[in-house]
XYZ file of C-alpha atoms in Angstrom:
307
model
C -32.099 8.148 27.117
C -28.680 9.163 25.761
C -27.951 8.315 22.137
C -25.812 5.252 21.497
C -22.225 6.117 20.649
C -21.491 6.302 16.944
C -19.373 3.430 15.672
C -16.000 4.605 14.308
C -15.900 5.113 10.561
C -13.046 6.439 8.445
C -9.506 5.877 7.238
C -6.689 5.581 9.757
C -3.112 6.272 8.670
C -0.530 4.641 10.917
C 3.254 4.348 10.915
C 4.198 0.694 11.397
C 7.391 0.231 13.397
C 9.968 -2.425 12.629
C 9.514 -5.852 14.149
C 5.723 -6.184 14.183
C 3.474 -7.584 11.490
C 0.835 -5.551 9.725
C -1.778 -7.819 11.299
C -0.469 -6.850 14.736
C -0.894 -3.197 13.756
C -4.484 -3.943 12.731
C -5.124 -5.669 16.071
C -3.834 -2.664 17.996
C -6.057 -0.344 15.986
C -9.036 -2.566 16.783
C -8.310 -2.322 20.494
C -7.782 1.432 20.409
C -10.983 2.056 18.439
C -13.102 -0.564 20.172
C -14.201 -2.301 16.978
C -13.378 -5.506 15.141
C -14.143 -3.959 11.778
C -10.669 -2.812 10.726
C -8.953 -3.817 7.496
C -5.852 -2.766 5.573
C -4.996 -1.642 2.045
C -1.759 -3.609 1.760
C 0.699 -5.029 4.266
C 4.332 -4.416 5.095
C 6.816 -7.108 6.089
C 7.885 -7.133 9.758
C 11.315 -5.809 8.723
C 9.758 -2.790 6.995
C 8.422 0.396 8.538
C 6.106 3.105 7.331
C 2.648 3.864 6.122
C -0.248 1.467 6.597
C -3.700 2.530 5.453
C -6.434 1.065 7.636
C -10.140 1.190 6.917
C -12.443 1.365 9.930
C -16.132 0.478 10.025
C -18.012 1.050 6.753
C -14.891 2.702 5.322
C -13.344 -0.740 4.872
C -15.343 -0.580 1.609
C -12.936 2.096 0.380
C -9.875 -0.125 0.731
C -10.422 -1.902 -2.567
C -9.932 1.470 -4.293
C -6.657 2.088 -2.425
C -4.858 -1.214 -2.914
C -3.764 -0.325 -6.442
C -2.410 3.157 -5.681
C 1.217 3.904 -6.531
C 3.725 4.059 -3.696
C 6.988 5.642 -2.557
C 9.660 3.833 -0.567
C 13.044 4.675 0.846
C 15.360 1.693 1.113
C 18.887 0.511 1.733
C 20.363 -2.125 -0.576
C 23.351 -4.227 0.502
C 25.594 -5.211 -2.425
C 27.916 -8.191 -2.097
C 25.540 -10.876 -0.794
C 22.379 -12.556 -2.056
C 19.860 -14.147 0.326
C 17.074 -16.692 0.155
C 14.432 -14.018 0.743
C 16.116 -11.144 -1.130
C 16.225 -9.246 2.158
C 18.181 -9.220 5.409
C 15.897 -11.780 7.068
C 16.976 -14.592 4.746
C 20.017 -16.845 4.751
C 22.958 -15.734 2.645
C 23.291 -17.903 -0.461
C 26.264 -16.240 -2.190
C 28.900 -13.663 -1.315
C 31.115 -11.620 -3.614
C 33.718 -8.895 -3.294
C 31.942 -5.541 -3.746
C 34.877 -3.414 -2.578
C 35.654 -2.221 -6.105
C 32.166 -0.813 -6.690
C 31.652 2.941 -6.888
C 28.565 5.066 -7.138
C 29.177 5.521 -10.867
C 28.778 1.766 -11.400
C 25.123 2.021 -10.368
C 23.975 4.374 -13.127
C 23.456 1.911 -15.979
C 21.846 -0.975 -14.053
C 19.517 1.377 -12.179
C 18.450 2.959 -15.477
C 17.651 -0.536 -16.783
C 15.423 -1.135 -13.737
C 13.516 2.137 -14.213
C 10.389 2.651 -16.291
C 8.023 -0.062 -17.494
C 9.863 -3.291 -16.709
C 9.228 -7.013 -16.320
C 9.946 -7.972 -12.718
C 10.250 -11.465 -11.257
C 8.746 -11.319 -7.748
C 10.640 -12.740 -4.809
C 9.941 -16.406 -4.149
C 8.796 -15.506 -0.628
C 6.082 -13.139 -1.831
C 2.396 -13.565 -0.995
C 1.537 -14.411 -4.610
C -0.502 -17.595 -4.822
C 0.792 -20.635 -6.722
C -1.943 -23.236 -7.284
C -3.924 -21.721 -4.429
C -1.065 -21.550 -1.921
C 1.101 -18.552 -1.013
C 4.555 -18.708 -2.568
C 6.238 -18.048 0.784
C 4.440 -21.037 2.321
C 5.778 -23.304 -0.420
C 9.302 -21.968 0.138
C 9.027 -22.605 3.885
C 7.923 -26.162 3.100
C 11.167 -26.703 1.222
C 9.949 -26.232 -2.342
C 11.875 -24.294 -4.954
C 9.588 -21.572 -6.315
C 10.279 -19.545 -9.445
C 7.573 -16.972 -10.124
C 6.884 -15.623 -13.576
C 7.913 -12.068 -14.343
C 5.125 -9.496 -14.457
C 4.917 -5.926 -15.716
C 5.457 -3.141 -13.185
C 6.331 0.534 -13.438
C 9.242 2.081 -11.562
C 8.854 5.784 -12.249
C 11.772 6.797 -10.010
C 14.757 4.787 -8.804
C 17.142 7.359 -7.413
C 20.340 6.963 -5.403
C 20.380 9.071 -2.237
C 23.736 7.851 -0.961
C 26.459 5.252 -1.564
C 28.780 3.747 1.036
C 31.646 1.694 -0.459
C 32.467 -1.694 0.994
C 35.119 -1.321 3.677
C 36.704 -4.646 2.708
C 36.276 -7.644 0.424
C 34.047 -9.375 2.975
C 31.839 -6.379 3.749
C 28.865 -5.189 1.630
C 28.572 -1.870 -0.113
C 25.378 -0.015 0.788
C 23.101 2.100 -1.378
C 20.325 4.326 -0.044
C 17.576 4.810 -2.628
C 14.125 6.269 -3.100
C 11.646 4.463 -5.346
C 8.332 5.598 -6.811
C 6.506 2.597 -8.248
C 3.248 1.022 -9.230
C 1.344 -1.278 -6.928
C 2.740 -4.803 -7.087
C 6.374 -3.725 -7.389
C 8.744 -5.580 -5.048
C 11.578 -3.418 -3.722
C 13.426 -6.530 -2.563
C 13.347 -7.743 -6.177
C 14.890 -4.447 -7.308
C 17.651 -5.001 -4.732
C 18.204 -8.566 -5.961
C 18.234 -7.539 -9.627
C 20.599 -4.624 -9.017
C 23.036 -6.964 -7.269
C 22.774 -9.492 -10.092
C 23.383 -6.816 -12.733
C 26.523 -5.726 -10.888
C 27.701 -9.317 -10.561
C 27.983 -9.267 -6.767
C 24.508 -10.169 -5.541
C 22.303 -7.897 -3.502
C 19.528 -7.828 -0.969
C 17.301 -5.351 0.834
C 18.569 -4.373 4.266
C 16.050 -1.640 5.185
C 12.699 -0.505 3.810
C 10.287 2.307 4.665
C 7.025 3.136 2.866
C 6.509 6.889 2.911
C 3.544 7.339 0.570
C 0.531 5.480 -0.805
C -1.240 7.481 -3.499
C -2.069 10.881 -1.957
C -1.476 9.692 1.617
C 1.848 10.421 3.375
C 3.375 8.819 6.462
C 4.410 12.202 7.887
C 2.292 12.916 10.957
C 0.809 9.413 11.174
C 0.809 7.954 14.707
C 3.000 4.958 15.502
C 0.844 1.844 15.165
C 1.793 0.389 18.551
C 1.250 3.679 20.385
C -2.342 4.505 19.452
C -4.111 6.267 22.324
C -6.693 4.338 24.306
C -8.863 7.456 24.280
C -9.361 9.708 21.288
C -8.152 7.315 18.581
C -11.347 7.976 16.610
C -10.300 11.625 16.294
C -7.389 10.453 14.124
C -9.705 9.066 11.450
C -9.911 10.722 8.034
C -13.676 11.058 7.381
C -15.000 8.787 4.601
C -15.957 11.623 2.234
C -12.583 13.345 2.631
C -10.699 10.086 2.066
C -12.764 9.117 -0.971
C -12.324 12.583 -2.504
C -8.537 12.146 -2.352
C -8.537 8.976 -4.433
C -11.508 9.399 -6.777
C -13.209 12.156 -8.779
C -16.167 13.594 -6.893
C -19.804 13.660 -7.961
C -21.437 16.267 -5.723
C -25.056 15.227 -5.200
C -28.188 17.240 -4.552
C -30.954 15.762 -2.392
C -32.705 14.005 -5.279
C -29.620 12.322 -6.705
C -28.463 11.351 -3.217
C -31.809 9.749 -2.406
C -31.772 7.799 -5.663
C -28.312 6.355 -5.051
C -29.079 5.618 -1.389
C -31.949 3.414 -2.485
C -29.954 1.645 -5.180
C -31.509 3.553 -8.070
C -29.650 5.020 -11.009
C -29.767 8.779 -11.322
C -28.775 11.325 -13.984
C -25.071 12.031 -14.374
C -23.959 15.619 -14.769
C -21.653 16.955 -17.457
C -18.043 16.200 -16.622
C -18.815 13.178 -14.434
C -17.209 10.041 -15.816
C -15.743 6.739 -14.713
C -15.771 5.678 -11.059
C -16.636 8.530 -8.694
C -17.094 9.278 -5.015
C -20.759 10.205 -4.641
C -20.887 12.885 -1.938
C -23.868 14.732 -0.472
C -22.784 17.736 1.559
C -19.946 16.334 3.648
C -21.181 12.730 3.668
C -20.103 9.890 1.426
C -23.190 8.277 -0.074
C -21.166 5.653 -1.883
C -19.048 4.801 -4.894
C -20.822 5.139 -8.225
C -20.114 4.519 -11.892
C -21.042 6.722 -14.824
C -22.633 4.779 -17.670
C -23.772 6.943 -20.554
C -25.910 9.667 -19.030
C -26.591 7.771 -15.820
C -24.897 7.446 -12.466
C -25.151 3.874 -11.172
C -24.491 2.822 -7.563
C -21.524 0.475 -7.127
C -21.036 0.474 -3.348
C -23.364 2.229 -0.957
C -22.556 3.401 2.557
C -24.898 3.196 5.564
C -27.432 5.996 5.946
C -28.982 7.421 9.073
C -32.733 7.466 9.503
C -32.331 11.124 10.418
C -30.867 11.969 7.016
C -33.246 14.382 5.243
C -32.767 12.630 1.904
C -33.921 9.231 3.151
């Protein structure tokens, strides 16, 4: 009797196009891979494009270690109009003449928005207020003012500036931003416009990097092949080794962790590590003193010699 096909397992990098939700991208990955077990490590708004990290099968357990990775975005900021959502999908609330702005005017306010800053998230963010998403409260007609929170913007660099053609047209700024998880690029656009006294909003956004993972070469999310999609998966051990230090296990240590037992830690192993045996991810482990303790284990095959 032929062996049953192996269920897909790994990390899938996809490039989300504009106009679809991240959940739609997840649904298309499920269809292409023939499994319901697909999750994501952070969404993008429908307006945005770029890198989505999807976990497939047991590798969904890795996503919790990817959510907090730093990110890179390219964006376009429109100066001269503020909106209800701080992006182009919202209704314009104020307009101002931005025709006198030049690229030199951006230097000081951008510097003030770079580094370790306190940022007030957009009212239409997914942050929960008394158990309900902020955006849901806004849609219900409530006024929502979220508290500022610390974020790190390690790079906020102007790539190009297009002056406003007239008093009723916006100026446009193309930027690249490196930032910590939890940073809202639309809030940077809003705050830059406020600092310049003309209002601002995000008119385009693309995520190009999440931690060590780049969007370059990732397939378009709505064009995943019906056959061969599993070949696009980054194997669990390779993915884990890109985001965590590696503890390379011999047979004995692998068997201990597989069965939920602590095992000796080697010199140099510390913190949270990817526990790898050969080319297989045994699990995520934590070093405590001289011991390696299992945190999250991955499925093992009965044919594995260490079982």
